[in-house]
Coordinates of C-alpha atoms in Angstrom, one line a residue:
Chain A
X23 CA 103.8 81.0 107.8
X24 CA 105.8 83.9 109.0
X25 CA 104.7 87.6 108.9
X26 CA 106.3 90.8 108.2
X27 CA 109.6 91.4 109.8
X28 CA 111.9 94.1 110.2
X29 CA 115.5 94.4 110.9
X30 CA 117.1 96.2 113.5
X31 CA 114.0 96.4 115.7
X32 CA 115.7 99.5 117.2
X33 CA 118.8 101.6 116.7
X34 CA 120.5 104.1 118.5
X35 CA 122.5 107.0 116.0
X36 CA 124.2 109.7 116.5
X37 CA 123.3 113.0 114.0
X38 CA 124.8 112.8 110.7
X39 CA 125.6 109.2 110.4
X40 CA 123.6 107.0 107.9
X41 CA 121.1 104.1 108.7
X42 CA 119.4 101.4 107.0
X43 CA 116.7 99.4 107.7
X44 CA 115.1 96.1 106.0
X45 CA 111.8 94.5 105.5
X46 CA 111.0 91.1 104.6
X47 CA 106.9 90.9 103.5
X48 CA 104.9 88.2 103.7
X49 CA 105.7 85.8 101.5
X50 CA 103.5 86.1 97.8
X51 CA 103.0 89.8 98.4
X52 CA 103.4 91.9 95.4
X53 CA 103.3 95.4 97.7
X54 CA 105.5 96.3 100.4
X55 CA 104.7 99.9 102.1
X56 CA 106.6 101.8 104.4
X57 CA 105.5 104.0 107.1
X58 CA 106.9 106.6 110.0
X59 CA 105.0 106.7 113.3
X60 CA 105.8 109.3 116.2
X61 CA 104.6 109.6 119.6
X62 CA 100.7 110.5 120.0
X63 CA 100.2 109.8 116.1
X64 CA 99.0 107.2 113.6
X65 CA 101.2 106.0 111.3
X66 CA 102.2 108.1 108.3
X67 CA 102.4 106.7 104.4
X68 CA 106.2 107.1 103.1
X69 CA 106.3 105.5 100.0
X70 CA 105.5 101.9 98.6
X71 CA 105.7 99.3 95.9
X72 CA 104.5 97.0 93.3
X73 CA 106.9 94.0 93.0
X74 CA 110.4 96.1 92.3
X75 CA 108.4 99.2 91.0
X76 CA 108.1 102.5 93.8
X77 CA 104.7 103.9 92.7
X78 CA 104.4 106.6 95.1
X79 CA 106.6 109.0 97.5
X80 CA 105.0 110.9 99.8
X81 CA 106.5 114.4 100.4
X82 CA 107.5 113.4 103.7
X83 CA 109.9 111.6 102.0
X84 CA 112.9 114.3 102.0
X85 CA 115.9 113.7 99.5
X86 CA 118.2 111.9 102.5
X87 CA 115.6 109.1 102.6
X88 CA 115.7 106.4 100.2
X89 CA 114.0 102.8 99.5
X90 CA 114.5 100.0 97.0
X91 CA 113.4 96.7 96.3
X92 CA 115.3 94.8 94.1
X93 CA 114.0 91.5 92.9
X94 CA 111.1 92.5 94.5
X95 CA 111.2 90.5 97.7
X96 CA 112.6 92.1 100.9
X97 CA 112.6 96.1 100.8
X98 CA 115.4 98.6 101.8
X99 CA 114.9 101.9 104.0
X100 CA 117.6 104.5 104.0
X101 CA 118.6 107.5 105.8
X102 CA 121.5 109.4 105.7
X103 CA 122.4 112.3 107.2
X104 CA 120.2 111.6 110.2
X105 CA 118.4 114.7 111.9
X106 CA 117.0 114.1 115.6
X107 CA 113.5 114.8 113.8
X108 CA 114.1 111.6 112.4
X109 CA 113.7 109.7 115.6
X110 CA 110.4 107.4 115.2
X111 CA 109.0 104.2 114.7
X112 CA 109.3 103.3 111.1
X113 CA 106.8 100.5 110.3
X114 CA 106.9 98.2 106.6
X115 CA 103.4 96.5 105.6
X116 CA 103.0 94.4 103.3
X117 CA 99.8 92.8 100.8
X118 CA 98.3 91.4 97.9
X119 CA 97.0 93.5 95.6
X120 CA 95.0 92.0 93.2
X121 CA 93.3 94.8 90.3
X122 CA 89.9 95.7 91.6
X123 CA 90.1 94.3 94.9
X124 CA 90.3 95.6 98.3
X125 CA 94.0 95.1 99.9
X126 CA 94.5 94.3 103.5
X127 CA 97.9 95.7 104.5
X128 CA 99.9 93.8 107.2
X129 CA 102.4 95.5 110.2
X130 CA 105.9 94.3 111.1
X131 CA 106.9 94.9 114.2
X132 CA 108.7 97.8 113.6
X133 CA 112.0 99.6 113.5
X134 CA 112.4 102.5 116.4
X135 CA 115.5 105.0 115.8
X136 CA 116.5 107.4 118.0
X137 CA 119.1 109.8 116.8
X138 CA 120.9 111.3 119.0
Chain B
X17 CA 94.4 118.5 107.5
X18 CA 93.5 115.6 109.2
X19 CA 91.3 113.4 106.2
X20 CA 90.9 110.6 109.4
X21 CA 90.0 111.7 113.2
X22 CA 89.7 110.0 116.4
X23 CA 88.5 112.7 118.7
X24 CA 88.3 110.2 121.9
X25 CA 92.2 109.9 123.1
X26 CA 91.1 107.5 125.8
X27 CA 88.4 105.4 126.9
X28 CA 87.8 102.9 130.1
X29 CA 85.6 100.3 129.8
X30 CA 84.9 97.5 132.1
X31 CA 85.8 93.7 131.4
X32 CA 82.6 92.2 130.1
X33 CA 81.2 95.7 128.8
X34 CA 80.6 96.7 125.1
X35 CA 83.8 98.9 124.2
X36 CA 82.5 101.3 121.4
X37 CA 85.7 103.4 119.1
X38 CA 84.5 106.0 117.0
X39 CA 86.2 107.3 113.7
X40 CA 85.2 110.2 111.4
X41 CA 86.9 111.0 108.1
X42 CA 86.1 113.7 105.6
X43 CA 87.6 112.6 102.1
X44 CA 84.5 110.7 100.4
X45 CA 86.9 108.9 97.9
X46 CA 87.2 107.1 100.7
X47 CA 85.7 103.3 99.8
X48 CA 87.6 100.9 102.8
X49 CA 88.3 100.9 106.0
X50 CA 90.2 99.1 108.7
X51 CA 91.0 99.0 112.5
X52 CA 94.0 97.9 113.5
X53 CA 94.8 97.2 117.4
X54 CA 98.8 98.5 118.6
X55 CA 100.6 97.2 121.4
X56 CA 103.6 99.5 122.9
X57 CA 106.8 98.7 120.8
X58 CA 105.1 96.4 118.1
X59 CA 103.6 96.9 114.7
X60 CA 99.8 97.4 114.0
X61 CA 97.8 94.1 114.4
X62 CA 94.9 94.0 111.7
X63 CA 91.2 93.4 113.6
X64 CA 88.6 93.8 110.9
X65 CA 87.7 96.0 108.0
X66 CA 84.6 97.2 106.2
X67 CA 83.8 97.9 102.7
X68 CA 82.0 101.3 101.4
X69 CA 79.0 98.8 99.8
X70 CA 78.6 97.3 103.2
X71 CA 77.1 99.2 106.5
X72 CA 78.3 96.3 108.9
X73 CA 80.7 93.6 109.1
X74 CA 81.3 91.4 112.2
X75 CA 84.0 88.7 113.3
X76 CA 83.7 87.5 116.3
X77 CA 83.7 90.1 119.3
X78 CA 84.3 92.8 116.6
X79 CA 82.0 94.7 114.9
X80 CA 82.3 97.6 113.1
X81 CA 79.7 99.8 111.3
X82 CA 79.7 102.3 108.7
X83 CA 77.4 105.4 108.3
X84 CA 78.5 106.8 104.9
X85 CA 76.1 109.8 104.9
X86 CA 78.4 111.0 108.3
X87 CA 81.2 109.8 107.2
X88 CA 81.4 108.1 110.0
X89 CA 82.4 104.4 111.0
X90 CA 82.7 102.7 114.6
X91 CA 84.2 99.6 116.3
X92 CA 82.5 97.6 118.9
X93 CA 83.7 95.0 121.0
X94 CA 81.5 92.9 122.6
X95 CA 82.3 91.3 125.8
X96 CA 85.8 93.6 126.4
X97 CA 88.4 91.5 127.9
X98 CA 91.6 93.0 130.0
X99 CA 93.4 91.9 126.5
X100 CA 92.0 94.1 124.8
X101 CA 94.0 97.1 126.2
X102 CA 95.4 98.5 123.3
X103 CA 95.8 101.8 121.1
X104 CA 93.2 101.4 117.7
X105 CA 93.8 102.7 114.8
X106 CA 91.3 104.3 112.2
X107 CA 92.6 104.0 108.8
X108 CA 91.3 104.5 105.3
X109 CA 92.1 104.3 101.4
X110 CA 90.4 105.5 98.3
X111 CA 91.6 105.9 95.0
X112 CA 94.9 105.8 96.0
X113 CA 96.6 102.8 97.8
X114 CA 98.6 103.9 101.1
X115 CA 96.3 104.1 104.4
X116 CA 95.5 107.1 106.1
X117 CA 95.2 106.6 109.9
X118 CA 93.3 108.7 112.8
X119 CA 95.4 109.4 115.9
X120 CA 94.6 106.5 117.5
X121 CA 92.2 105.9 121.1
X122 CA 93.8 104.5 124.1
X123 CA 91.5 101.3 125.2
X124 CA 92.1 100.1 128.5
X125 CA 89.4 97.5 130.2
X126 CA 89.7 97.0 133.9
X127 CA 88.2 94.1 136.1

């Protein structure tokens, strides 16, 4: 049984140019979350799913960021345009929500990007 | 407005010693809560979580307790070992799904 896992698990950018980042979730887990964490903070909600659905954005989530999930499974993070306050650790969760019941969420290990 | 705080930045502990993390929060539509435990460069590692309807749940070395009249919740580790240097996160949800985290404390146990 594998667990989350991101790719790159870092990346180096210069300002302006576009990045994208993946997430696979566990395997069976209907939500996949993203997060952004900078230095001396906890990590920050971004926006999630239910199976290919985005339920929520937060309004951290400027109009150069963008996610998708297709068919559900593995999960898409993009920036473009990047902006050195973009530079952070962006973290993917994932868990299964069933109605009514409490949801774990579970970390990958992260992507860190460092514009430049 | 921080809904989740961790006023404690740091604490020392010695190996064998009780390690005790605090966490306040101020949102009562808060109804679970988890610690997670961060190494440097690596995603949050899920310790243990508590219910509102609950005032304690334990696994293992981990406990953690929850005082819903001060909105307050705590995580103790009994015995601390040197691998349990770590940052721990606070984090909450309510009525709505994402997890709002504290700031984090800075656990380090020496020998």
């Amino acid at each position: 049984d594998t667990g989350v896992s991101q790719d790159p698990r870092h990346k180096i950018t210069k300002r302006g140019q576009n990045v994208t980042f993946r997430c696979d979730p566990i395997s069976e887990h209907n939500r996949l979350y993203w997060y952004r964490q900078t230095l001396g903070q906890g990590p920050e909600f971004l926006t999630y799913f239910q199976n290919e659905a985005q339920l929520e954005k937060s309004r951290l989530l400027s109009d150069r960021f963008s996610a998708e999930r297709p068919k559900g499974s593995f999960s898409t993070l993009e920036i473009q345009r990047t902006e050195q306050g973009d530079s952070a650790m962006y973290l993917c969760a994932s868990s299964s929500f069933l109605s009514g019941d409490q949801e774990t969420q579970y970390f990958g290990p992260g992507t860190r990007l460092l514009v430049l | 407005d921080q809904q989740v705080k961790q006023n404690s930045p740091s604490l020392s502990v010695q190996e064998g010693r009780i390690s005790i993390l605090n966490c306040d929060y101020t949102n009562s539509m808060f109804d679970y809560f988890l610690w997670y435990k961060k190494y440097p460069a690596e995603g949050p590692t899920f310790l243990i979580s508590i219910s509102s309807i609950k005032d304690k749940n334990e696994d293992g070395r981990f406990t953690v307790f929850l005082n819903k009249s001060a909105k307050h919740l705590s995580l103790h580790i009994v015995p601390s070992q040197p691998g349990d240097s770590a940052v721990y996160f606070c984090a909450a949800t309510g009525n709505t799904d994402k997890l709002i985290f504290g700031t984090g404390t800075r656990l380090q146990v020496f020998p």
